[in-house]
Amino acid sequence: MTNGKKRVAVVPGDGIGKEVIPAALEVVRATGAAVEFTEFDWSADHYLKDGTTVPPEGFAMLERDFDAVFVGALGDPRVKTNIHAREILLGMRFKMDLFANVRPVKLLDASLCPLKDGSPEKINFTVIRENTEGVYMDMGGFFKKDTPDEVATQEDINTRKGVERAIRFAFEYARAGGRKKVLMSDKSNVMSYAGGLWQRVFKKVSAEYPEITPEHMYVDALCLQMVREPQSLDVIVTNNMFGDIVTDLAAALQGGLGMAASGNIHPGKTSMFEPVHGSAPPIAGKNVANPMGAILTAALMLDHLGLGTQAKKMEAAVAAAVREKKTTVDVGGKMGTRECATWIAEQVAR
Ligand SMILES: NC(=O)c1ccc[n+]([C@@H]2O[C@H](COP(=O)([O-])OP(=O)(O)OC[C@H]3O[C@@H](n4cnc5c(N)ncnc54)[C@H](O)[C@@H]3O)[C@@H](O)[C@H]2O)c1
């Protein structure tokens, strides 16, 4: 923090990231929050220009000089290997050790929900996804590749430290937010080794939080529950891959990818915030992308930075935009990205 201002590094990235991030910054500025933004052009364009993604010491610089990082999306059809996206995004998650992916699933208006009786009272839960382990560690191999006898393995890595800190984060999150239940989801009936570790650690950690009810559900049953009885859910904690899958289902419950926000958090360290959607190349540059996921992500970031009042204003303005259909086409409105953001910024500035 300098001059009392929180310092935020901004990486718009590729495709619609370059549109929704400026839109979200316009709304943050309208709140008058004491935040200072510094933009970095880490993107496919930059990679295609000089072959580099993140400068040497780039992640250390983010940790040293910034309070948070705000990212748009990465992915561009011109970079077939997707190497720039991996280096930038997975680089942040792994090298900055951002072990908890926090996905609030909050329906802002019943009109956005595909469930026939979905309402904001019924859909209000959070998924905590372990963010640094599991099958995302790229461990495995091929044997007899490209032959009829080919064997492929993909390792699912679960460390006690990694599992424990994710589960503990979920309980701390529940405690801080006055939430009543934490549900751990796994597939321990078939994945007995990894699941066994999650089960034992969950039992141990949950005993330290007597005011919070621990629950368990296999991940397939959880998917069913998310659709049939979302009101029964409060805080969910799960591994990297199951978290990846259930949060897309959750995004559908709250109005689609354009509405979903996320934070990649390591308490006490510089954390990173990004809308859940990708770079959406087919709609990029057309002023049609929904900026609300990015705006809600910026609100999540402000809340994390201790600027809860401004965050609440932003969320209320997004909810008002949905109610009054001042939205982009994907959620039933007629506005462009910029017009939608400006309408929301005006509400916030009132
Ligand atoms: N975190 C990230 O940066 C991230 C996440 C997912 C995908 N990607 C990358 O993005 C590229 C496209 O991937 P994809 O098509 O699987 O996912 P995507 O999220 O970009 O798009 C999926 C669908 O949702 C629509 N959509 C997404 N965001 C929207 C928004 N804000 N407003 C309106 N519609 C929106 C798209 O038009 C598309 O139909 C790929 O290169 C992929 O690797 C990046």
mmCIF file of C-alpha atoms and ligand atoms in Angstrom:
data_model
loop_
_atom_site.group_PDB
_atom_site.id
_atom_site.type_symbol
_atom_site.label_atom_id
_atom_site.label_comp_id
_atom_site.label_asym_id
_atom_site.label_seq_id
_atom_site.Cartn_x
_atom_site.Cartn_y
_atom_site.Cartn_z
ATOM 1 C CA MET A 1 0.000 0.000 0.000
ATOM 2 C CA THR A 2 1.313 3.487 -0.908
ATOM 3 C CA ASN A 3 -0.341 6.796 0.049
ATOM 4 C CA GLY A 4 -3.031 4.766 1.786
ATOM 5 C CA LYS A 5 -4.026 3.211 -1.533
ATOM 6 C CA LYS A 6 -4.231 -0.498 -2.248
ATOM 7 C CA ARG A 7 -2.073 -1.434 -5.203
ATOM 8 C CA VAL A 8 -3.567 -3.760 -7.791
ATOM 9 C CA ALA A 9 -1.730 -5.284 -10.759
ATOM 10 C CA VAL A 10 -4.055 -5.649 -13.741
ATOM 11 C CA VAL A 11 -3.590 -8.268 -16.466
ATOM 12 C CA PRO A 12 -6.465 -7.967 -18.981
ATOM 13 C CA GLY A 13 -4.963 -10.836 -21.036
ATOM 14 C CA ASP A 14 -6.652 -11.977 -24.247
ATOM 15 C CA GLY A 15 -9.963 -11.770 -26.106
ATOM 16 C CA ILE A 16 -12.844 -10.416 -24.040
ATOM 17 C CA GLY A 17 -10.462 -9.968 -21.090
ATOM 18 C CA LYS A 18 -9.376 -6.766 -22.843
ATOM 19 C CA GLU A 19 -12.995 -5.543 -22.755
ATOM 20 C CA VAL A 20 -14.406 -6.745 -19.445
ATOM 21 C CA ILE A 21 -11.429 -5.643 -17.341
ATOM 22 C CA PRO A 22 -11.530 -1.955 -18.366
ATOM 23 C CA ALA A 23 -15.318 -2.148 -17.845
ATOM 24 C CA ALA A 24 -14.830 -3.449 -14.288
ATOM 25 C CA LEU A 25 -12.164 -0.820 -13.555
ATOM 26 C CA GLU A 26 -14.622 1.900 -14.577
ATOM 27 C CA VAL A 27 -17.027 0.606 -11.929
ATOM 28 C CA VAL A 28 -14.330 0.342 -9.233
ATOM 29 C CA ARG A 29 -13.264 3.928 -9.950
ATOM 30 C CA ALA A 30 -16.876 5.058 -9.599
ATOM 31 C CA THR A 31 -16.920 3.749 -6.006
ATOM 32 C CA GLY A 32 -14.085 6.131 -5.108
ATOM 33 C CA ALA A 33 -12.212 3.218 -3.475
ATOM 34 C CA ALA A 34 -8.596 4.019 -2.594
ATOM 35 C CA VAL A 35 -7.099 1.686 -5.166
ATOM 36 C CA GLU A 36 -4.284 2.260 -7.633
ATOM 37 C CA PHE A 37 -4.046 0.137 -10.796
ATOM 38 C CA THR A 38 -0.924 -0.819 -12.764
ATOM 39 C CA GLU A 39 -1.507 -2.624 -16.044
ATOM 40 C CA PHE A 40 0.661 -5.416 -17.470
ATOM 41 C CA ASP A 41 0.404 -6.600 -21.067
ATOM 42 C CA TRP A 42 0.964 -10.303 -20.376
ATOM 43 C CA SER A 43 -1.009 -11.795 -23.241
ATOM 44 C CA ALA A 44 -0.999 -13.708 -26.517
ATOM 45 C CA ASP A 45 -0.242 -10.470 -28.408
ATOM 46 C CA HIS A 46 2.830 -9.922 -26.285
ATOM 47 C CA TYR A 47 3.915 -13.552 -26.603
ATOM 48 C CA LEU A 48 3.515 -13.481 -30.382
ATOM 49 C CA LYS A 49 5.566 -10.280 -30.549
ATOM 50 C CA ASP A 50 8.649 -11.376 -28.630
ATOM 51 C CA GLY A 51 8.141 -14.940 -27.417
ATOM 52 C CA THR A 52 7.965 -14.009 -23.729
ATOM 53 C CA THR A 53 5.120 -14.460 -21.265
ATOM 54 C CA VAL A 54 6.046 -13.341 -17.753
ATOM 55 C CA PRO A 55 9.317 -11.448 -17.248
ATOM 56 C CA PRO A 56 11.964 -13.003 -15.000
ATOM 57 C CA GLU A 57 11.035 -12.324 -11.366
ATOM 58 C CA GLY A 58 7.525 -11.334 -12.551
ATOM 59 C CA PHE A 59 5.719 -13.363 -9.900
ATOM 60 C CA ALA A 60 8.095 -12.190 -7.157
ATOM 61 C CA MET A 61 7.420 -8.613 -8.291
ATOM 62 C CA LEU A 62 3.648 -9.147 -8.001
ATOM 63 C CA GLU A 63 4.063 -10.504 -4.477
ATOM 64 C CA ARG A 64 6.417 -7.731 -3.427
ATOM 65 C CA ASP A 65 4.807 -4.679 -4.999
ATOM 66 C CA PHE A 66 1.066 -5.392 -5.069
ATOM 67 C CA ASP A 67 -1.803 -6.114 -2.700
ATOM 68 C CA ALA A 68 -3.789 -8.045 -5.325
ATOM 69 C CA VAL A 69 -3.784 -9.082 -8.981
ATOM 70 C CA PHE A 70 -6.816 -8.682 -11.268
ATOM 71 C CA VAL A 71 -6.796 -10.888 -14.362
ATOM 72 C CA GLY A 72 -9.168 -11.012 -17.369
ATOM 73 C CA ALA A 73 -8.753 -14.233 -19.334
ATOM 74 C CA LEU A 74 -6.008 -15.991 -21.246
ATOM 75 C CA GLY A 75 -6.293 -18.120 -24.356
ATOM 76 C CA ASP A 76 -5.934 -17.273 -28.033
ATOM 77 C CA PRO A 77 -6.429 -19.516 -31.080
ATOM 78 C CA ARG A 78 -3.172 -18.161 -32.573
ATOM 79 C CA VAL A 79 -1.192 -19.767 -29.737
ATOM 80 C CA LYS A 80 -2.010 -23.411 -30.357
ATOM 81 C CA THR A 81 0.042 -24.731 -27.428
ATOM 82 C CA ASN A 82 -1.683 -22.335 -25.022
ATOM 83 C CA ILE A 83 1.724 -21.994 -23.420
ATOM 84 C CA HIS A 84 1.341 -18.307 -22.564
ATOM 85 C CA ALA A 85 -1.905 -18.972 -20.710
ATOM 86 C CA ARG A 86 -0.340 -21.845 -18.782
ATOM 87 C CA GLU A 87 2.722 -19.850 -17.845
ATOM 88 C CA ILE A 88 0.768 -16.787 -16.760
ATOM 89 C CA LEU A 89 -2.321 -18.290 -15.103
ATOM 90 C CA LEU A 90 -1.011 -21.565 -13.735
ATOM 91 C CA GLY A 91 2.214 -19.696 -12.965
ATOM 92 C CA MET A 92 0.302 -17.365 -10.649
ATOM 93 C CA ARG A 93 -1.675 -20.156 -9.033
ATOM 94 C CA PHE A 94 1.331 -22.418 -8.452
ATOM 95 C CA LYS A 95 4.277 -20.031 -8.033
ATOM 96 C CA MET A 96 2.342 -17.614 -5.823
ATOM 97 C CA ASP A 97 0.894 -20.663 -4.033
ATOM 98 C CA LEU A 98 -2.716 -19.467 -4.298
ATOM 99 C CA PHE A 99 -4.150 -22.625 -2.844
ATOM 100 C CA ALA A 100 -7.805 -21.709 -2.362
ATOM 101 C CA ASN A 101 -10.026 -20.987 -5.330
ATOM 102 C CA VAL A 102 -13.065 -19.241 -3.931
ATOM 103 C CA ARG A 103 -16.241 -19.300 -6.035
ATOM 104 C CA PRO A 104 -19.248 -17.533 -4.552
ATOM 105 C CA VAL A 105 -22.421 -18.848 -6.166
ATOM 106 C CA LYS A 106 -25.025 -16.205 -5.591
ATOM 107 C CA LEU A 107 -28.092 -15.789 -7.737
ATOM 108 C CA LEU A 108 -28.788 -12.063 -8.045
ATOM 109 C CA ASP A 109 -32.200 -12.354 -9.660
ATOM 110 C CA ALA A 110 -34.597 -15.251 -10.282
ATOM 111 C CA SER A 111 -34.797 -14.356 -13.987
ATOM 112 C CA LEU A 112 -31.178 -15.554 -14.441
ATOM 113 C CA CYS A 113 -31.719 -19.060 -13.079
ATOM 114 C CA PRO A 114 -32.504 -22.012 -15.352
ATOM 115 C CA LEU A 115 -34.248 -23.842 -12.462
ATOM 116 C CA LYS A 116 -38.011 -23.319 -12.555
ATOM 117 C CA ASP A 117 -38.207 -22.239 -8.911
ATOM 118 C CA GLY A 118 -34.688 -20.839 -8.496
ATOM 119 C CA SER A 119 -34.524 -17.728 -6.326
ATOM 120 C CA PRO A 120 -31.790 -15.626 -4.670
ATOM 121 C CA GLU A 121 -32.867 -17.090 -1.282
ATOM 122 C CA LYS A 122 -32.246 -20.625 -2.565
ATOM 123 C CA ILE A 123 -28.988 -20.149 -4.443
ATOM 124 C CA ASN A 124 -26.349 -18.670 -2.180
ATOM 125 C CA PHE A 125 -23.394 -20.910 -1.471
ATOM 126 C CA THR A 126 -19.619 -20.912 -1.973
ATOM 127 C CA VAL A 127 -17.322 -23.524 -3.449
ATOM 128 C CA ILE A 128 -13.738 -23.669 -2.169
ATOM 129 C CA ARG A 129 -11.671 -25.549 -4.732
ATOM 130 C CA GLU A 130 -8.183 -26.792 -3.841
ATOM 131 C CA ASN A 131 -6.069 -24.970 -6.419
ATOM 132 C CA THR A 132 -2.508 -26.296 -6.417
ATOM 133 C CA GLU A 133 -2.651 -30.111 -6.425
ATOM 134 C CA GLY A 134 -4.658 -33.035 -7.762
ATOM 135 C CA VAL A 135 -4.517 -34.013 -11.409
ATOM 136 C CA TYR A 136 -3.438 -30.486 -12.384
ATOM 137 C CA MET A 137 0.178 -31.133 -11.382
ATOM 138 C CA ASP A 138 0.906 -32.567 -14.828
ATOM 139 C CA MET A 139 2.378 -35.811 -13.520
ATOM 140 C CA GLY A 140 1.993 -38.971 -15.532
ATOM 141 C CA GLY A 141 3.227 -40.482 -18.724
ATOM 142 C CA PHE A 142 2.773 -42.700 -21.724
ATOM 143 C CA PHE A 143 3.995 -46.205 -22.327
ATOM 144 C CA LYS A 144 4.026 -47.694 -25.855
ATOM 145 C CA LYS A 145 2.674 -44.407 -27.187
ATOM 146 C CA ASP A 146 0.783 -44.541 -30.484
ATOM 147 C CA THR A 147 0.592 -48.318 -30.481
ATOM 148 C CA PRO A 148 -2.477 -50.494 -29.868
ATOM 149 C CA ASP A 149 -0.953 -51.338 -26.474
ATOM 150 C CA GLU A 150 -0.617 -47.744 -25.358
ATOM 151 C CA VAL A 151 -0.883 -47.005 -21.637
ATOM 152 C CA ALA A 152 -1.457 -43.484 -20.281
ATOM 153 C CA THR A 153 -1.300 -42.536 -16.616
ATOM 154 C CA GLN A 154 -2.302 -39.286 -14.921
ATOM 155 C CA GLU A 155 -1.395 -38.924 -11.279
ATOM 156 C CA ASP A 156 -3.753 -37.413 -8.728
ATOM 157 C CA ILE A 157 -1.477 -35.790 -6.154
ATOM 158 C CA ASN A 158 -2.890 -35.063 -2.706
ATOM 159 C CA THR A 159 -0.592 -33.962 0.100
ATOM 160 C CA ARG A 160 -1.667 -33.804 3.714
ATOM 161 C CA LYS A 161 -0.488 -30.193 3.870
ATOM 162 C CA GLY A 162 -2.389 -29.265 0.705
ATOM 163 C CA VAL A 163 -5.598 -31.003 1.728
ATOM 164 C CA GLU A 164 -5.471 -29.649 5.270
ATOM 165 C CA ARG A 165 -4.968 -26.032 4.285
ATOM 166 C CA ALA A 166 -7.843 -26.151 1.779
ATOM 167 C CA ILE A 167 -10.200 -27.690 4.327
ATOM 168 C CA ARG A 168 -9.094 -25.307 7.066
ATOM 169 C CA PHE A 169 -9.603 -22.377 4.676
ATOM 170 C CA ALA A 170 -13.201 -23.535 4.099
ATOM 171 C CA PHE A 171 -13.915 -23.625 7.842
ATOM 172 C CA GLU A 172 -12.286 -20.230 8.397
ATOM 173 C CA TYR A 173 -14.297 -18.837 5.467
ATOM 174 C CA ALA A 174 -17.490 -20.265 6.989
ATOM 175 C CA ARG A 175 -16.656 -18.890 10.427
ATOM 176 C CA ALA A 176 -15.818 -15.405 9.109
ATOM 177 C CA GLY A 177 -19.037 -15.242 7.087
ATOM 178 C CA GLY A 178 -21.305 -16.681 9.791
ATOM 179 C CA ARG A 179 -21.975 -19.742 7.645
ATOM 180 C CA LYS A 180 -23.341 -22.832 9.367
ATOM 181 C CA LYS A 181 -22.176 -25.838 7.318
ATOM 182 C CA VAL A 182 -19.098 -27.059 5.455
ATOM 183 C CA LEU A 183 -19.605 -29.931 3.049
ATOM 184 C CA MET A 184 -16.582 -31.896 1.819
ATOM 185 C CA SER A 185 -17.098 -33.592 -1.511
ATOM 186 C CA ASP A 186 -14.958 -36.393 -2.915
ATOM 187 C CA LYS A 187 -15.212 -39.782 -4.565
ATOM 188 C CA SER A 188 -13.742 -41.775 -1.704
ATOM 189 C CA ASN A 189 -15.918 -44.780 -2.509
ATOM 190 C CA VAL A 190 -13.731 -45.471 -5.549
ATOM 191 C CA MET A 191 -10.680 -43.237 -5.103
ATOM 192 C CA SER A 192 -9.971 -44.672 -1.694
ATOM 193 C CA TYR A 193 -6.396 -43.453 -1.152
ATOM 194 C CA ALA A 194 -6.833 -39.785 -2.028
ATOM 195 C CA GLY A 195 -10.383 -39.814 -0.666
ATOM 196 C CA GLY A 196 -9.195 -41.532 2.512
ATOM 197 C CA LEU A 197 -6.766 -38.699 3.164
ATOM 198 C CA TRP A 198 -9.482 -36.071 2.554
ATOM 199 C CA GLN A 199 -11.853 -37.966 4.873
ATOM 200 C CA ARG A 200 -9.361 -38.226 7.732
ATOM 201 C CA VAL A 201 -8.220 -34.619 7.467
ATOM 202 C CA PHE A 202 -11.802 -33.355 7.215
ATOM 203 C CA LYS A 203 -12.724 -35.240 10.394
ATOM 204 C CA LYS A 204 -9.741 -33.829 12.282
ATOM 205 C CA VAL A 205 -10.157 -30.204 11.134
ATOM 206 C CA SER A 206 -13.947 -30.128 11.528
ATOM 207 C CA ALA A 207 -13.559 -31.060 15.218
ATOM 208 C CA GLU A 208 -11.831 -27.699 15.732
ATOM 209 C CA TYR A 209 -14.939 -25.809 14.559
ATOM 210 C CA PRO A 210 -17.763 -27.084 16.782
ATOM 211 C CA GLU A 211 -20.156 -24.307 15.733
ATOM 212 C CA ILE A 212 -20.037 -25.446 12.088
ATOM 213 C CA THR A 213 -21.776 -28.647 10.951
ATOM 214 C CA PRO A 214 -19.527 -30.893 8.832
ATOM 215 C CA GLU A 215 -21.189 -32.762 5.977
ATOM 216 C CA HIS A 216 -20.010 -35.103 3.240
ATOM 217 C CA MET A 217 -21.293 -35.973 -0.202
ATOM 218 C CA TYR A 218 -19.853 -37.906 -3.117
ATOM 219 C CA VAL A 219 -19.316 -35.505 -5.990
ATOM 220 C CA ASP A 220 -21.897 -37.155 -8.263
ATOM 221 C CA ALA A 221 -24.529 -36.826 -5.541
ATOM 222 C CA LEU A 222 -23.455 -33.219 -5.016
ATOM 223 C CA CYS A 223 -24.191 -32.424 -8.688
ATOM 224 C CA LEU A 224 -27.697 -33.790 -8.219
ATOM 225 C CA GLN A 225 -28.127 -31.808 -5.007
ATOM 226 C CA MET A 226 -26.956 -28.566 -6.641
ATOM 227 C CA VAL A 227 -29.864 -28.808 -9.053
ATOM 228 C CA ARG A 228 -32.552 -30.362 -6.838
ATOM 229 C CA GLU A 229 -31.905 -28.660 -3.516
ATOM 230 C CA PRO A 230 -29.352 -25.857 -3.862
ATOM 231 C CA GLN A 231 -30.799 -24.193 -0.745
ATOM 232 C CA SER A 232 -29.289 -26.995 1.372
ATOM 233 C CA LEU A 233 -25.740 -25.932 0.399
ATOM 234 C CA ASP A 234 -23.587 -23.495 2.331
ATOM 235 C CA VAL A 235 -19.788 -23.869 1.975
ATOM 236 C CA ILE A 236 -18.414 -26.709 -0.156
ATOM 237 C CA VAL A 237 -14.774 -27.788 -0.183
ATOM 238 C CA THR A 238 -13.406 -30.159 -2.796
ATOM 239 C CA ASN A 239 -10.340 -31.057 -4.827
ATOM 240 C CA ASN A 240 -9.014 -29.305 -7.905
ATOM 241 C CA MET A 241 -10.741 -31.365 -10.589
ATOM 242 C CA PHE A 242 -14.125 -31.837 -8.907
ATOM 243 C CA GLY A 243 -14.056 -28.137 -8.072
ATOM 244 C CA ASP A 244 -13.425 -27.291 -11.713
ATOM 245 C CA ILE A 245 -16.463 -29.280 -12.789
ATOM 246 C CA VAL A 246 -18.982 -28.357 -10.083
ATOM 247 C CA THR A 247 -18.216 -24.643 -10.394
ATOM 248 C CA ASP A 248 -19.310 -24.665 -14.047
ATOM 249 C CA LEU A 249 -22.585 -26.260 -13.018
ATOM 250 C CA ALA A 250 -22.797 -23.628 -10.284
ATOM 251 C CA ALA A 251 -22.173 -20.860 -12.841
ATOM 252 C CA ALA A 252 -25.192 -22.098 -14.804
ATOM 253 C CA LEU A 253 -27.341 -21.753 -11.659
ATOM 254 C CA GLN A 254 -26.377 -18.087 -11.322
ATOM 255 C CA GLY A 255 -26.928 -17.059 -14.934
ATOM 256 C CA GLY A 256 -23.989 -18.468 -16.879
ATOM 257 C CA LEU A 257 -20.263 -17.930 -17.219
ATOM 258 C CA GLY A 258 -20.709 -14.213 -17.797
ATOM 259 C CA MET A 259 -21.974 -13.798 -14.209
ATOM 260 C CA ALA A 260 -19.410 -15.855 -12.285
ATOM 261 C CA ALA A 261 -16.613 -14.441 -10.113
ATOM 262 C CA SER A 262 -13.609 -16.060 -8.460
ATOM 263 C CA GLY A 263 -10.634 -15.407 -6.231
ATOM 264 C CA ASN A 264 -7.408 -17.393 -5.973
ATOM 265 C CA ILE A 265 -6.350 -16.832 -2.428
ATOM 266 C CA HIS A 266 -3.504 -17.471 -0.026
ATOM 267 C CA PRO A 267 -4.366 -15.663 3.208
ATOM 268 C CA GLY A 268 -1.771 -13.032 4.049
ATOM 269 C CA LYS A 269 -0.205 -13.105 0.572
ATOM 270 C CA THR A 270 -0.932 -11.258 -2.683
ATOM 271 C CA SER A 271 -3.983 -13.005 -4.114
ATOM 272 C CA MET A 272 -5.393 -13.085 -7.630
ATOM 273 C CA PHE A 273 -8.954 -12.439 -8.796
ATOM 274 C CA GLU A 274 -10.417 -13.433 -12.188
ATOM 275 C CA PRO A 275 -13.834 -13.892 -13.743
ATOM 276 C CA VAL A 276 -14.580 -17.570 -14.304
ATOM 277 C CA HIS A 277 -15.110 -17.280 -18.057
ATOM 278 C CA GLY A 278 -12.377 -17.602 -20.672
ATOM 279 C CA SER A 279 -11.326 -15.271 -23.479
ATOM 280 C CA ALA A 280 -14.321 -16.210 -25.719
ATOM 281 C CA PRO A 281 -12.518 -15.572 -29.046
ATOM 282 C CA PRO A 282 -15.657 -15.674 -31.248
ATOM 283 C CA ILE A 283 -17.216 -12.688 -29.452
ATOM 284 C CA ALA A 284 -14.014 -10.780 -28.661
ATOM 285 C CA GLY A 285 -13.725 -7.168 -29.832
ATOM 286 C CA LYS A 286 -17.456 -6.880 -30.550
ATOM 287 C CA ASN A 287 -18.602 -5.068 -27.390
ATOM 288 C CA VAL A 288 -21.000 -7.924 -26.575
ATOM 289 C CA ALA A 289 -19.222 -9.701 -23.683
ATOM 290 C CA ASN A 290 -20.983 -9.566 -20.334
ATOM 291 C CA PRO A 291 -18.840 -7.472 -17.973
ATOM 292 C CA MET A 292 -20.753 -8.504 -14.827
ATOM 293 C CA GLY A 293 -18.556 -11.503 -13.961
ATOM 294 C CA ALA A 294 -15.540 -9.193 -14.043
ATOM 295 C CA ILE A 295 -17.366 -6.500 -12.038
ATOM 296 C CA LEU A 296 -18.425 -9.033 -9.386
ATOM 297 C CA THR A 297 -14.846 -10.337 -9.342
ATOM 298 C CA ALA A 298 -13.564 -6.815 -8.722
ATOM 299 C CA ALA A 299 -16.082 -6.550 -5.869
ATOM 300 C CA LEU A 300 -14.762 -9.799 -4.398
ATOM 301 C CA MET A 301 -11.247 -8.354 -4.632
ATOM 302 C CA LEU A 302 -12.234 -5.099 -2.911
ATOM 303 C CA ASP A 303 -13.901 -7.073 -0.131
ATOM 304 C CA HIS A 304 -10.698 -9.112 0.280
ATOM 305 C CA LEU A 305 -8.713 -5.853 0.457
ATOM 306 C CA GLY A 306 -10.898 -4.580 3.303
ATOM 307 C CA LEU A 307 -13.063 -2.340 1.098
ATOM 308 C CA GLY A 308 -16.323 -4.113 1.880
ATOM 309 C CA THR A 309 -18.563 -1.038 1.631
ATOM 310 C CA GLN A 310 -17.508 -0.348 -1.951
ATOM 311 C CA ALA A 311 -17.802 -4.054 -2.793
ATOM 312 C CA LYS A 312 -21.397 -4.172 -1.548
ATOM 313 C CA LYS A 313 -22.295 -1.096 -3.614
ATOM 314 C CA MET A 314 -20.932 -2.764 -6.736
ATOM 315 C CA GLU A 315 -22.844 -5.973 -6.108
ATOM 316 C CA ALA A 316 -26.067 -4.056 -5.460
ATOM 317 C CA ALA A 317 -25.608 -2.104 -8.699
ATOM 318 C CA VAL A 318 -25.096 -5.320 -10.685
ATOM 319 C CA ALA A 319 -28.251 -6.783 -9.124
ATOM 320 C CA ALA A 320 -30.144 -3.608 -10.081
ATOM 321 C CA ALA A 321 -28.863 -3.873 -13.661
ATOM 322 C CA VAL A 322 -30.153 -7.433 -13.865
ATOM 323 C CA ARG A 323 -33.556 -6.483 -12.438
ATOM 324 C CA GLU A 324 -33.911 -3.584 -14.873
ATOM 325 C CA LYS A 325 -32.524 -5.558 -17.826
ATOM 326 C CA LYS A 326 -29.635 -3.129 -18.273
ATOM 327 C CA THR A 327 -27.520 -6.073 -19.361
ATOM 328 C CA THR A 328 -25.778 -7.697 -22.278
ATOM 329 C CA VAL A 329 -27.561 -10.132 -24.598
ATOM 330 C CA ASP A 330 -26.376 -13.353 -22.913
ATOM 331 C CA VAL A 331 -28.498 -12.523 -19.858
ATOM 332 C CA GLY A 332 -31.486 -11.100 -21.658
ATOM 333 C CA GLY A 333 -30.615 -7.418 -22.193
ATOM 334 C CA LYS A 334 -29.748 -5.327 -25.226
ATOM 335 C CA MET A 335 -26.703 -3.393 -24.041
ATOM 336 C CA GLY A 336 -23.095 -3.582 -25.126
ATOM 337 C CA THR A 337 -20.229 -4.303 -22.725
ATOM 338 C CA ARG A 338 -19.308 -0.634 -22.310
ATOM 339 C CA GLU A 339 -22.883 0.630 -21.985
ATOM 340 C CA CYS A 340 -23.707 -1.983 -19.350
ATOM 341 C CA ALA A 341 -20.592 -1.110 -17.313
ATOM 342 C CA THR A 342 -21.279 2.617 -17.570
ATOM 343 C CA TRP A 343 -24.867 2.117 -16.350
ATOM 344 C CA ILE A 344 -23.558 0.140 -13.361
ATOM 345 C CA ALA A 345 -20.836 2.736 -12.683
ATOM 346 C CA GLU A 346 -23.479 5.468 -12.642
ATOM 347 C CA GLN A 347 -25.548 3.574 -10.049
ATOM 348 C CA VAL A 348 -22.455 3.083 -7.909
ATOM 349 C CA ALA A 349 -21.505 6.756 -8.074
ATOM 350 C CA ARG A 350 -24.956 7.965 -6.915
HETATM 351 N N1 LIG B 1 -9.281 -18.506 -16.694
HETATM 352 C C1 LIG B 1 -9.098 -18.336 -17.996
HETATM 353 O O1 LIG B 1 -8.394 -17.429 -18.427
HETATM 354 C C2 LIG B 1 -9.787 -19.252 -18.947
HETATM 355 C C3 LIG B 1 -10.867 -20.030 -18.535
HETATM 356 C C4 LIG B 1 -11.525 -20.817 -19.496
HETATM 357 C C5 LIG B 1 -11.069 -20.838 -20.800
HETATM 358 N N2 LIG B 1 -9.985 -20.093 -21.137
HETATM 359 C C6 LIG B 1 -9.530 -19.998 -22.538
HETATM 360 O O2 LIG B 1 -10.457 -19.196 -23.263
HETATM 361 C C7 LIG B 1 -10.554 -19.671 -24.616
HETATM 362 C C8 LIG B 1 -11.992 -19.987 -24.942
HETATM 363 O O3 LIG B 1 -12.421 -21.076 -24.112
HETATM 364 P P1 LIG B 1 -13.911 -21.592 -23.992
HETATM 365 O O4 LIG B 1 -14.642 -21.229 -25.244
HETATM 366 O O5 LIG B 1 -13.855 -23.002 -23.568
HETATM 367 O O6 LIG B 1 -14.537 -20.794 -22.746
HETATM 368 P P2 LIG B 1 -15.134 -19.328 -22.675
HETATM 369 O O7 LIG B 1 -15.495 -19.086 -21.262
HETATM 370 O O8 LIG B 1 -14.225 -18.351 -23.297
HETATM 371 O O9 LIG B 1 -16.486 -19.367 -23.544
HETATM 372 C C9 LIG B 1 -17.504 -20.356 -23.342
HETATM 373 C C10 LIG B 1 -18.835 -19.815 -23.876
HETATM 374 O O10 LIG B 1 -19.325 -18.799 -22.998
HETATM 375 C C11 LIG B 1 -19.445 -17.562 -23.686
HETATM 376 N N3 LIG B 1 -18.956 -16.530 -22.775
HETATM 377 C C12 LIG B 1 -17.877 -16.611 -21.950
HETATM 378 N N4 LIG B 1 -17.730 -15.481 -21.269
HETATM 379 C C13 LIG B 1 -18.737 -14.670 -21.650
HETATM 380 C C14 LIG B 1 -19.105 -13.343 -21.295
HETATM 381 N N5 LIG B 1 -18.416 -12.624 -20.390
HETATM 382 N N6 LIG B 1 -20.171 -12.804 -21.897
HETATM 383 C C15 LIG B 1 -20.900 -13.479 -22.800
HETATM 384 N N7 LIG B 1 -20.597 -14.756 -23.163
HETATM 385 C C16 LIG B 1 -19.516 -15.328 -22.612
HETATM 386 C C17 LIG B 1 -18.570 -17.699 -24.922
HETATM 387 O O11 LIG B 1 -18.999 -16.869 -25.971
HETATM 388 C C18 LIG B 1 -18.723 -19.162 -25.244
HETATM 389 O O12 LIG B 1 -19.940 -19.400 -25.921
HETATM 390 C C19 LIG B 1 -9.617 -20.864 -24.700
HETATM 391 O O13 LIG B 1 -8.383 -20.418 -25.207
HETATM 392 C C20 LIG B 1 -9.479 -21.325 -23.263
HETATM 393 O O14 LIG B 1 -8.260 -21.997 -23.033
HETATM 394 C C21 LIG B 1 -9.359 -19.282 -20.253
#
